[in-house]
PDB file of C-alpha atoms and ligand atoms in Angstrom:
ATOM      1  CA  MET M  64      10.539 -26.905  25.157  1.00 63.00           C
ATOM      2  CA  LEU M  65       7.303 -25.006  25.629  1.00 75.00           C
ATOM      3  CA  LYS M  66       5.587 -24.513  28.949  1.00 72.00           C
ATOM      4  CA  ASN M  67       2.389 -26.211  29.994  1.00 78.00           C
ATOM      5  CA  GLY M  68       0.054 -23.579  31.321  1.00 81.00           C
ATOM      6  CA  PRO M  69      -2.750 -21.225  30.468  1.00 84.00           C
ATOM      7  CA  VAL M  70      -1.116 -20.005  27.224  1.00 88.00           C
ATOM      8  CA  PRO M  71      -1.855 -22.556  24.469  1.00 90.00           C
ATOM      9  CA  ARG M  72       1.226 -24.197  22.999  1.00 91.00           C
ATOM     10  CA  TYR M  73       0.442 -23.211  19.411  1.00 93.00           C
ATOM     11  CA  TYR M  74       0.311 -19.595  20.629  1.00 94.00           C
ATOM     12  CA  GLN M  75       3.666 -19.863  22.411  1.00 94.00           C
ATOM     13  CA  LEU M  76       5.266 -21.164  19.214  1.00 95.00           C
ATOM     14  CA  LYS M  77       3.645 -18.367  17.219  1.00 95.00           C
ATOM     15  CA  GLU M  78       5.194 -15.772  19.504  1.00 95.00           C
ATOM     16  CA  ILE M  79       8.611 -17.449  19.330  1.00 95.00           C
ATOM     17  CA  ILE M  80       8.488 -17.343  15.533  1.00 95.00           C
ATOM     18  CA  ARG M  81       7.253 -13.749  15.545  1.00 94.00           C
ATOM     19  CA  GLN M  82      10.167 -12.792  17.812  1.00 95.00           C
ATOM     20  CA  LYS M  83      12.683 -14.427  15.448  1.00 95.00           C
ATOM     21  CA  VAL M  84      11.272 -12.393  12.558  1.00 93.00           C
ATOM     22  CA  THR M  85      10.924  -9.030  14.320  1.00 89.00           C
ATOM     23  CA  SER M  86      14.376  -9.305  15.895  1.00 92.00           C
ATOM     24  CA  GLY M  87      15.865  -9.915  12.435  1.00 90.00           C
ATOM     25  CA  GLN M  88      17.200 -13.363  13.356  1.00 94.00           C
ATOM     26  CA  TRP M  89      15.154 -14.730  10.463  1.00 95.00           C
ATOM     27  CA  ASN M  90      15.405 -12.512   7.394  1.00 93.00           C
ATOM     28  CA  PRO M  91      12.712 -11.648   4.828  1.00 92.00           C
ATOM     29  CA  GLY M  92      12.700 -14.192   2.012  1.00 92.00           C
ATOM     30  CA  ALA M  93      14.525 -16.837   4.094  1.00 94.00           C
ATOM     31  CA  PRO M  94      12.935 -20.257   4.730  1.00 96.00           C
ATOM     32  CA  ILE M  95      11.846 -21.066   8.273  1.00 96.00           C
ATOM     33  CA  PRO M  96      12.573 -24.516   9.767  1.00 95.00           C
ATOM     34  CA  SER M  97      10.266 -27.317   8.600  1.00 93.00           C
ATOM     35  CA  GLU M  98       7.260 -28.406  10.662  1.00 92.00           C
ATOM     36  CA  ARG M  99       9.173 -31.535  11.618  1.00 93.00           C
ATOM     37  CA  GLU M 100      12.155 -29.532  12.882  1.00 95.00           C
ATOM     38  CA  LEU M 101       9.918 -27.207  14.882  1.00 94.00           C
ATOM     39  CA  CYS M 102       8.101 -30.205  16.410  1.00 93.00           C
ATOM     40  CA  GLU M 103      11.374 -31.777  17.482  1.00 94.00           C
ATOM     41  CA  GLN M 104      12.891 -28.581  18.786  1.00 93.00           C
ATOM     42  CA  TYR M 105       9.867 -27.505  20.852  1.00 92.00           C
ATOM     43  CA  GLY M 106       8.376 -30.905  21.673  1.00 91.00           C
ATOM     44  CA  LEU M 107       5.109 -30.275  19.842  1.00 91.00           C
ATOM     45  CA  SER M 108       2.710 -32.301  17.754  1.00 93.00           C
ATOM     46  CA  ARG M 109       2.695 -31.730  14.014  1.00 93.00           C
ATOM     47  CA  MET M 110      -0.836 -30.354  14.232  1.00 94.00           C
ATOM     48  CA  THR M 111       0.157 -27.720  16.788  1.00 93.00           C
ATOM     49  CA  ALA M 112       3.141 -26.543  14.731  1.00 94.00           C
ATOM     50  CA  ARG M 113       0.950 -26.392  11.640  1.00 95.00           C
ATOM     51  CA  GLN M 114      -1.654 -24.285  13.430  1.00 94.00           C
ATOM     52  CA  SER M 115       0.991 -21.730  14.509  1.00 95.00           C
ATOM     53  CA  ILE M 116       2.404 -21.471  11.000  1.00 95.00           C
ATOM     54  CA  THR M 117      -1.011 -21.255   9.348  1.00 92.00           C
ATOM     55  CA  GLU M 118      -2.020 -18.374  11.601  1.00 90.00           C
ATOM     56  CA  LEU M 119       1.209 -16.510  10.849  1.00 91.00           C
ATOM     57  CA  VAL M 120       0.669 -17.090   7.124  1.00 88.00           C
ATOM     58  CA  ASN M 121      -2.849 -15.676   7.494  1.00 81.00           C
ATOM     59  CA  GLU M 122      -1.428 -12.652   9.324  1.00 79.00           C
ATOM     60  CA  GLY M 123       1.039 -12.104   6.498  1.00 80.00           C
ATOM     61  CA  LEU M 124       4.226 -12.591   8.543  1.00 88.00           C
ATOM     62  CA  LEU M 125       5.076 -15.800   6.649  1.00 91.00           C
ATOM     63  CA  TYR M 126       4.149 -17.189   3.236  1.00 90.00           C
ATOM     64  CA  ARG M 127       4.062 -20.698   1.835  1.00 90.00           C
ATOM     65  CA  GLU M 128       5.378 -21.820  -1.516  1.00 89.00           C
ATOM     66  CA  GLN M 129       3.979 -25.015  -2.913  1.00 88.00           C
ATOM     67  CA  GLY M 130       6.514 -27.819  -2.574  1.00 89.00           C
ATOM     68  CA  LYS M 131       9.234 -25.482  -1.253  1.00 91.00           C
ATOM     69  CA  GLY M 132       8.314 -24.628   2.308  1.00 92.00           C
ATOM     70  CA  THR M 133       7.461 -21.594   4.392  1.00 95.00           C
ATOM     71  CA  PHE M 134       9.313 -18.290   4.193  1.00 95.00           C
ATOM     72  CA  VAL M 135       9.510 -14.960   6.010  1.00 94.00           C
ATOM     73  CA  SER M 136       7.508 -12.203   4.243  1.00 89.00           C
ATOM     74  CA  GLN M 137       8.970  -8.854   3.263  1.00 84.00           C
ATOM     75  CA  PRO M 138       8.064  -6.192   5.840  1.00 85.00           C
ATOM     76  CA  LYS M 139       5.173  -3.914   4.946  1.00 88.00           C
ATOM     77  CA  ILE M 140       5.280  -0.159   4.527  1.00 89.00           C
ATOM     78  CA  THR M 141       3.364   1.465   7.361  1.00 88.00           C
ATOM     79  CA  GLN M 142       1.498   4.471   6.057  1.00 89.00           C
ATOM     80  CA  GLN M 143       0.024   6.943   8.520  1.00 90.00           C
ATOM     81  CA  LEU M 144      -3.462   8.249   7.884  1.00 90.00           C
ATOM     82  CA  ILE M 145      -3.254  11.628   9.550  1.00 89.00           C
ATOM     83  CA  GLN M 146      -1.087  13.877   7.415  1.00 93.00           C
ATOM     84  CA  LEU M 147      -1.675  14.584   3.743  1.00 96.00           C
ATOM     85  CA  THR M 148       1.405  13.378   1.878  1.00 95.00           C
ATOM     86  CA  GLY M 149       2.231  12.317  -1.661  1.00 97.00           C
ATOM     87  CA  PHE M 150       3.871   9.124  -2.842  1.00 97.00           C
ATOM     88  CA  THR M 151       7.277  10.697  -3.549  1.00 97.00           C
ATOM     89  CA  GLU M 152       7.593  12.216  -0.101  1.00 94.00           C
ATOM     90  CA  ASP M 153       6.319   9.010   1.538  1.00 93.00           C
ATOM     91  CA  MET M 154       9.072   6.993  -0.133  1.00 93.00           C
ATOM     92  CA  GLN M 155      11.766   9.590   0.518  1.00 92.00           C
ATOM     93  CA  ALA M 156      10.813   9.605   4.211  1.00 89.00           C
ATOM     94  CA  ARG M 157      11.562   5.872   4.214  1.00 87.00           C
ATOM     95  CA  SER M 158      14.847   6.268   2.306  1.00 87.00           C
ATOM     96  CA  LYS M 159      13.356   4.387  -0.632  1.00 91.00           C
ATOM     97  CA  ARG M 160      13.898   5.470  -4.216  1.00 95.00           C
ATOM     98  CA  PRO M 161      10.515   6.523  -5.657  1.00 97.00           C
ATOM     99  CA  GLY M 162       9.844   5.504  -9.248  1.00 97.00           C
ATOM    100  CA  THR M 163       7.014   6.256 -11.637  1.00 98.00           C
ATOM    101  CA  GLN M 164       5.904   4.814 -14.930  1.00 98.00           C
ATOM    102  CA  VAL M 165       3.238   6.887 -16.645  1.00 98.00           C
ATOM    103  CA  LEU M 166       0.738   4.385 -18.082  1.00 98.00           C
ATOM    104  CA  ASN M 167      -1.334   7.051 -19.813  1.00 98.00           C
ATOM    105  CA  HIS M 168      -2.277  10.710 -19.591  1.00 98.00           C
ATOM    106  CA  ALA M 169      -4.900  12.733 -21.415  1.00 98.00           C
ATOM    107  CA  MET M 170      -7.480  15.482 -21.144  1.00 98.00           C
ATOM    108  CA  VAL M 171     -10.793  13.674 -20.535  1.00 98.00           C
ATOM    109  CA  ALA M 172     -14.429  14.598 -19.928  1.00 98.00           C
ATOM    110  CA  ALA M 173     -15.530  14.205 -16.274  1.00 98.00           C
ATOM    111  CA  ASP M 174     -17.933  11.330 -15.637  1.00 97.00           C
ATOM    112  CA  ALA M 175     -20.703  11.685 -13.054  1.00 97.00           C
ATOM    113  CA  ALA M 176     -18.720  10.347 -10.048  1.00 95.00           C
ATOM    114  CA  THR M 177     -15.674  12.493 -10.827  1.00 96.00           C
ATOM    115  CA  ALA M 178     -17.828  15.559 -11.434  1.00 97.00           C
ATOM    116  CA  ALA M 179     -19.536  15.077  -8.055  1.00 97.00           C
ATOM    117  CA  ALA M 180     -16.214  14.687  -6.222  1.00 96.00           C
ATOM    118  CA  LEU M 181     -14.645  17.701  -7.913  1.00 97.00           C
ATOM    119  CA  ARG M 182     -17.880  19.722  -7.768  1.00 96.00           C
ATOM    120  CA  ILE M 183     -17.961  20.459 -11.483  1.00 97.00           C
ATOM    121  CA  LYS M 184     -20.343  19.686 -14.341  1.00 97.00           C
ATOM    122  CA  PRO M 185     -20.154  16.222 -15.964  1.00 97.00           C
ATOM    123  CA  GLY M 186     -18.409  16.517 -19.303  1.00 97.00           C
ATOM    124  CA  GLN M 187     -15.981  19.234 -18.222  1.00 97.00           C
ATOM    125  CA  LEU M 188     -12.430  18.577 -19.430  1.00 97.00           C
ATOM    126  CA  LEU M 189      -9.893  17.475 -16.835  1.00 98.00           C
ATOM    127  CA  PHE M 190      -6.327  16.277 -16.752  1.00 98.00           C
ATOM    128  CA  LYS M 191      -6.081  12.541 -16.132  1.00 98.00           C
ATOM    129  CA  VAL M 192      -2.914  10.580 -15.422  1.00 98.00           C
ATOM    130  CA  GLN M 193      -2.518   6.916 -14.592  1.00 98.00           C
ATOM    131  CA  ARG M 194       0.810   6.009 -13.014  1.00 98.00           C
ATOM    132  CA  LEU M 195       2.500   2.896 -11.753  1.00 98.00           C
ATOM    133  CA  ARG M 196       4.331   3.823  -8.541  1.00 98.00           C
ATOM    134  CA  LEU M 197       7.472   1.955  -7.506  1.00 97.00           C
ATOM    135  CA  ALA M 198       9.868   1.905  -4.568  1.00 95.00           C
ATOM    136  CA  ASN M 199      13.431   0.803  -5.270  1.00 92.00           C
ATOM    137  CA  GLY M 200      12.144  -0.536  -8.587  1.00 95.00           C
ATOM    138  CA  GLU M 201       9.395  -2.631  -7.046  1.00 94.00           C
ATOM    139  CA  PRO M 202       5.776  -1.854  -8.060  1.00 97.00           C
ATOM    140  CA  LEU M 203       3.561  -0.835  -5.128  1.00 97.00           C
ATOM    141  CA  ALA M 204       0.519   0.924  -6.523  1.00 98.00           C
ATOM    142  CA  ILE M 205      -1.396   2.071  -9.581  1.00 98.00           C
ATOM    143  CA  GLU M 206      -2.691   5.601  -9.153  1.00 98.00           C
ATOM    144  CA  THR M 207      -5.221   7.316 -11.368  1.00 98.00           C
ATOM    145  CA  SER M 208      -5.509  11.038 -10.674  1.00 98.00           C
ATOM    146  CA  LEU M 209      -8.019  13.442 -12.175  1.00 98.00           C
ATOM    147  CA  ILE M 210      -6.976  17.039 -11.719  1.00 98.00           C
ATOM    148  CA  ASN M 211      -9.092  20.150 -12.098  1.00 98.00           C
ATOM    149  CA  PHE M 212      -8.019  23.782 -11.930  1.00 97.00           C
ATOM    150  CA  ILE M 213      -7.927  26.624 -14.434  1.00 96.00           C
ATOM    151  CA  GLY M 214      -4.943  25.818 -16.645  1.00 97.00           C
ATOM    152  CA  CYS M 215      -4.763  22.113 -15.727  1.00 98.00           C
ATOM    153  CA  GLU M 216      -4.199  21.284 -19.430  1.00 98.00           C
ATOM    154  CA  HIS M 217      -0.582  22.497 -19.013  1.00 98.00           C
ATOM    155  CA  LEU M 218       0.052  19.340 -16.963  1.00 98.00           C
ATOM    156  CA  MET M 219       0.015  17.521 -20.315  1.00 98.00           C
ATOM    157  CA  ASP M 220       3.513  18.964 -20.925  1.00 98.00           C
ATOM    158  CA  GLU M 221       4.978  17.864 -17.599  1.00 98.00           C
ATOM    159  CA  ASP M 222       7.249  14.867 -17.144  1.00 97.00           C
ATOM    160  CA  LEU M 223       5.264  12.970 -14.528  1.00 98.00           C
ATOM    161  CA  GLY M 224       7.549   9.979 -14.959  1.00 97.00           C
ATOM    162  CA  HIS M 225      10.181  11.944 -13.072  1.00 97.00           C
ATOM    163  CA  GLU M 226       8.391  14.697 -11.178  1.00 97.00           C
ATOM    164  CA  SER M 227       6.113  14.640  -8.174  1.00 98.00           C
ATOM    165  CA  LEU M 228       2.573  15.712  -9.034  1.00 98.00           C
ATOM    166  CA  TYR M 229       2.049  17.300  -5.617  1.00 98.00           C
ATOM    167  CA  GLN M 230       5.291  19.261  -5.843  1.00 98.00           C
ATOM    168  CA  LEU M 231       4.404  20.532  -9.311  1.00 98.00           C
ATOM    169  CA  LEU M 232       0.910  21.515  -8.200  1.00 98.00           C
ATOM    170  CA  GLU M 233       2.258  23.376  -5.210  1.00 97.00           C
ATOM    171  CA  LYS M 234       5.451  24.950  -6.560  1.00 97.00           C
ATOM    172  CA  LYS M 235       4.692  25.570 -10.227  1.00 97.00           C
ATOM    173  CA  TYR M 236       0.920  25.884 -10.440  1.00 97.00           C
ATOM    174  CA  GLY M 237       0.105  27.551  -7.117  1.00 96.00           C
ATOM    175  CA  GLN M 238      -2.355  24.765  -6.235  1.00 97.00           C
ATOM    176  CA  PRO M 239      -1.061  23.312  -2.971  1.00 96.00           C
ATOM    177  CA  PRO M 240      -2.814  20.103  -1.894  1.00 97.00           C
ATOM    178  CA  LEU M 241      -3.831  21.037   1.669  1.00 97.00           C
ATOM    179  CA  GLU M 242      -6.511  18.621   2.811  1.00 97.00           C
ATOM    180  CA  ALA M 243      -8.089  15.395   1.617  1.00 97.00           C
ATOM    181  CA  ASP M 244     -10.950  13.021   2.209  1.00 97.00           C
ATOM    182  CA  GLN M 245      -9.865   9.436   1.860  1.00 96.00           C
ATOM    183  CA  GLU M 246     -11.605   6.049   1.843  1.00 96.00           C
ATOM    184  CA  LEU M 247     -10.007   2.597   1.915  1.00 96.00           C
ATOM    185  CA  GLU M 248     -11.636  -0.574   0.702  1.00 97.00           C
ATOM    186  CA  ALA M 249     -10.495  -4.180   0.272  1.00 97.00           C
ATOM    187  CA  ARG M 250     -10.560  -5.631  -3.250  1.00 97.00           C
ATOM    188  CA  LEU M 251      -9.101  -8.445  -5.327  1.00 98.00           C
ATOM    189  CA  ALA M 252      -6.637  -7.586  -8.084  1.00 98.00           C
ATOM    190  CA  GLY M 253      -8.006  -7.727 -11.621  1.00 97.00           C
ATOM    191  CA  GLU M 254      -5.951  -9.069 -14.504  1.00 97.00           C
ATOM    192  CA  ASP M 255      -4.372  -5.794 -15.645  1.00 97.00           C
ATOM    193  CA  GLU M 256      -3.715  -4.623 -12.084  1.00 97.00           C
ATOM    194  CA  ALA M 257      -2.051  -7.928 -11.255  1.00 98.00           C
ATOM    195  CA  ARG M 258       0.198  -7.692 -14.292  1.00 98.00           C
ATOM    196  CA  TRP M 259       1.411  -4.165 -13.479  1.00 98.00           C
ATOM    197  CA  LEU M 260       1.804  -4.851  -9.773  1.00 97.00           C
ATOM    198  CA  LYS M 261       3.550  -8.205 -10.358  1.00 96.00           C
ATOM    199  CA  ILE M 262       1.087 -10.119  -8.196  1.00 95.00           C
ATOM    200  CA  ALA M 263      -1.425 -12.853  -9.038  1.00 95.00           C
ATOM    201  CA  LYS M 264      -4.919 -12.083 -10.281  1.00 97.00           C
ATOM    202  CA  GLY M 265      -7.223 -12.322  -7.243  1.00 97.00           C
ATOM    203  CA  ASP M 266      -4.543 -11.282  -4.730  1.00 94.00           C
ATOM    204  CA  ALA M 267      -5.645  -8.785  -2.081  1.00 94.00           C
ATOM    205  CA  VAL M 268      -5.291  -5.094  -2.905  1.00 97.00           C
ATOM    206  CA  LEU M 269      -6.459  -1.922  -1.213  1.00 97.00           C
ATOM    207  CA  LEU M 270      -8.539   0.524  -3.163  1.00 97.00           C
ATOM    208  CA  ILE M 271      -8.038   4.081  -1.987  1.00 97.00           C
ATOM    209  CA  ARG M 272     -10.186   6.979  -3.122  1.00 97.00           C
ATOM    210  CA  ARG M 273      -8.912  10.428  -2.316  1.00 98.00           C
ATOM    211  CA  THR M 274     -10.394  13.847  -2.951  1.00 98.00           C
ATOM    212  CA  THR M 275      -7.743  16.473  -2.379  1.00 98.00           C
ATOM    213  CA  TYR M 276      -8.543  20.108  -1.696  1.00 98.00           C
ATOM    214  CA  THR M 277      -6.533  23.233  -2.104  1.00 96.00           C
ATOM    215  CA  ASP M 278      -7.228  26.449  -0.189  1.00 89.00           C
ATOM    216  CA  ARG M 279     -10.824  27.610   0.265  1.00 85.00           C
ATOM    217  CA  ASN M 280     -11.848  23.964   0.197  1.00 91.00           C
ATOM    218  CA  GLN M 281     -11.611  23.844  -3.580  1.00 94.00           C
ATOM    219  CA  PRO M 282     -11.413  20.214  -4.878  1.00 98.00           C
ATOM    220  CA  LEU M 283      -8.234  19.737  -6.873  1.00 98.00           C
ATOM    221  CA  GLU M 284      -7.694  16.005  -7.316  1.00 98.00           C
ATOM    222  CA  PHE M 285      -9.916  12.952  -7.412  1.00 98.00           C
ATOM    223  CA  ALA M 286      -7.654   9.912  -7.234  1.00 98.00           C
ATOM    224  CA  ARG M 287      -8.293   6.220  -7.298  1.00 97.00           C
ATOM    225  CA  SER M 288      -5.323   4.122  -6.237  1.00 97.00           C
ATOM    226  CA  VAL M 289      -4.826   0.386  -6.048  1.00 98.00           C
ATOM    227  CA  TYR M 290      -2.175  -0.590  -3.496  1.00 97.00           C
ATOM    228  CA  ARG M 291      -0.639  -4.021  -3.052  1.00 96.00           C
ATOM    229  CA  GLY M 292      -2.178  -5.673  -0.003  1.00 93.00           C
ATOM    230  CA  ASP M 293       1.016  -7.571   0.770  1.00 88.00           C
ATOM    231  CA  LYS M 294       3.092  -4.368   0.955  1.00 91.00           C
ATOM    232  CA  TYR M 295       1.002  -1.883   2.892  1.00 90.00           C
ATOM    233  CA  ARG M 296      -0.326  -1.444   6.379  1.00 88.00           C
ATOM    234  CA  PHE M 297      -2.261   1.700   7.313  1.00 89.00           C
ATOM    235  CA  TYR M 298      -1.944   3.227  10.709  1.00 88.00           C
ATOM    236  CA  THR M 299      -3.863   5.827  12.608  1.00 88.00           C
ATOM    237  CA  ARG M 300      -3.852   6.947  16.239  1.00 87.00           C
ATOM    238  CA  LEU M 301      -7.332   7.117  17.768  1.00 89.00           C
ATOM    239  CA  ASN M 302      -8.401   9.347  20.639  1.00 90.00           C
ATOM    240  CA  ARG M 303     -11.344   8.799  22.906  1.00 94.00           C
ATOM    241  CA  LYS M 304     -12.872  12.139  23.745  1.00 87.00           C
TER     242      LYS M 304
HETATM  243  C1  GLP S 229      -0.476   9.716  -3.144  1.00 86.01           C
HETATM  244  C2  GLP S 229      -1.960   9.832  -3.438  1.00 86.01           C
HETATM  245  C3  GLP S 229      -2.276  10.274  -4.835  1.00 86.01           C
HETATM  246  C4  GLP S 229      -1.404  11.429  -5.261  1.00 86.01           C
HETATM  247  C5  GLP S 229       0.057  11.073  -5.078  1.00 86.01           C
HETATM  248  C6  GLP S 229       0.986  12.228  -5.444  1.00 86.01           C
HETATM  249  O1  GLP S 229       0.066   8.506  -3.494  1.00 86.01           O
HETATM  250  N1  GLP S 229      -2.646   8.584  -3.166  1.00 86.01           N
HETATM  251  O2  GLP S 229      -3.635  10.674  -4.857  1.00 86.01           O
HETATM  252  O3  GLP S 229      -1.651  11.742  -6.607  1.00 86.01           O
HETATM  253  O4  GLP S 229       0.297  10.738  -3.749  1.00 86.01           O
HETATM  254  O5  GLP S 229       2.275  11.725  -5.431  1.00 86.01           O
HETATM  255  P1  GLP S 229       3.504  12.431  -6.147  1.00 86.01           P
HETATM  256  O6  GLP S 229       3.582  13.793  -5.553  1.00 86.01           O
HETATM  257  O7  GLP S 229       4.655  11.562  -5.832  1.00 86.01           O
HETATM  258  O8  GLP S 229       3.203  12.487  -7.602  1.00 86.01           O
END
């Protein structure tokens, strides 16, 4: 039974459910008890139980399936926003198996936005690769990278389905990615994105634009990535000076 007091009952139930999920008592993908069961167990009205569940669905901790019930969501990947890392190292740090499917690669002429980011003339030829990035076989992101340095056309011969771009740039080409500017923006998945990412069209995704610099502040990569909104959480520590 829940307590009567200053903490609203729907909120108490929310925290009980959250505790069951974070403690691992309720596993990702498993159904949670029905509204009726929760009402009986905690002595609540149907409306109160529904409010708790709806808020947890909105927070992403639970998800509903039409006609089937409510389930525990898969945990998200927490990605820090302080250090410059690449996808392969991010997954390895989490003991996940990184995977890559190259969707296309080519030498292309820089458009105006790319030219501005990479500080080159529009029309200059660059290496472009679009990759689907996976963790343990599950698609997480679509990344489109435009790379500029003298000799970047040799990247056409690399096997980017199996090798890390950042490791190649650093170890083989002497172009270590050292710093980056990055922006994050909310978006809805388009049809092609949804198909590759195995989500529904219109689902939430995060659009990330990154300009990566090598030494002497020389722009190396302009990347546009679309990350699944249901899989990622970004974290940064803020200081008040
Ligand atoms: C991140 C960045 C991309 C970068 C990639 C390199 O995911 N968002 O801009 O291209 O890492 O990853 P990897 O070294 O695994 O190819």
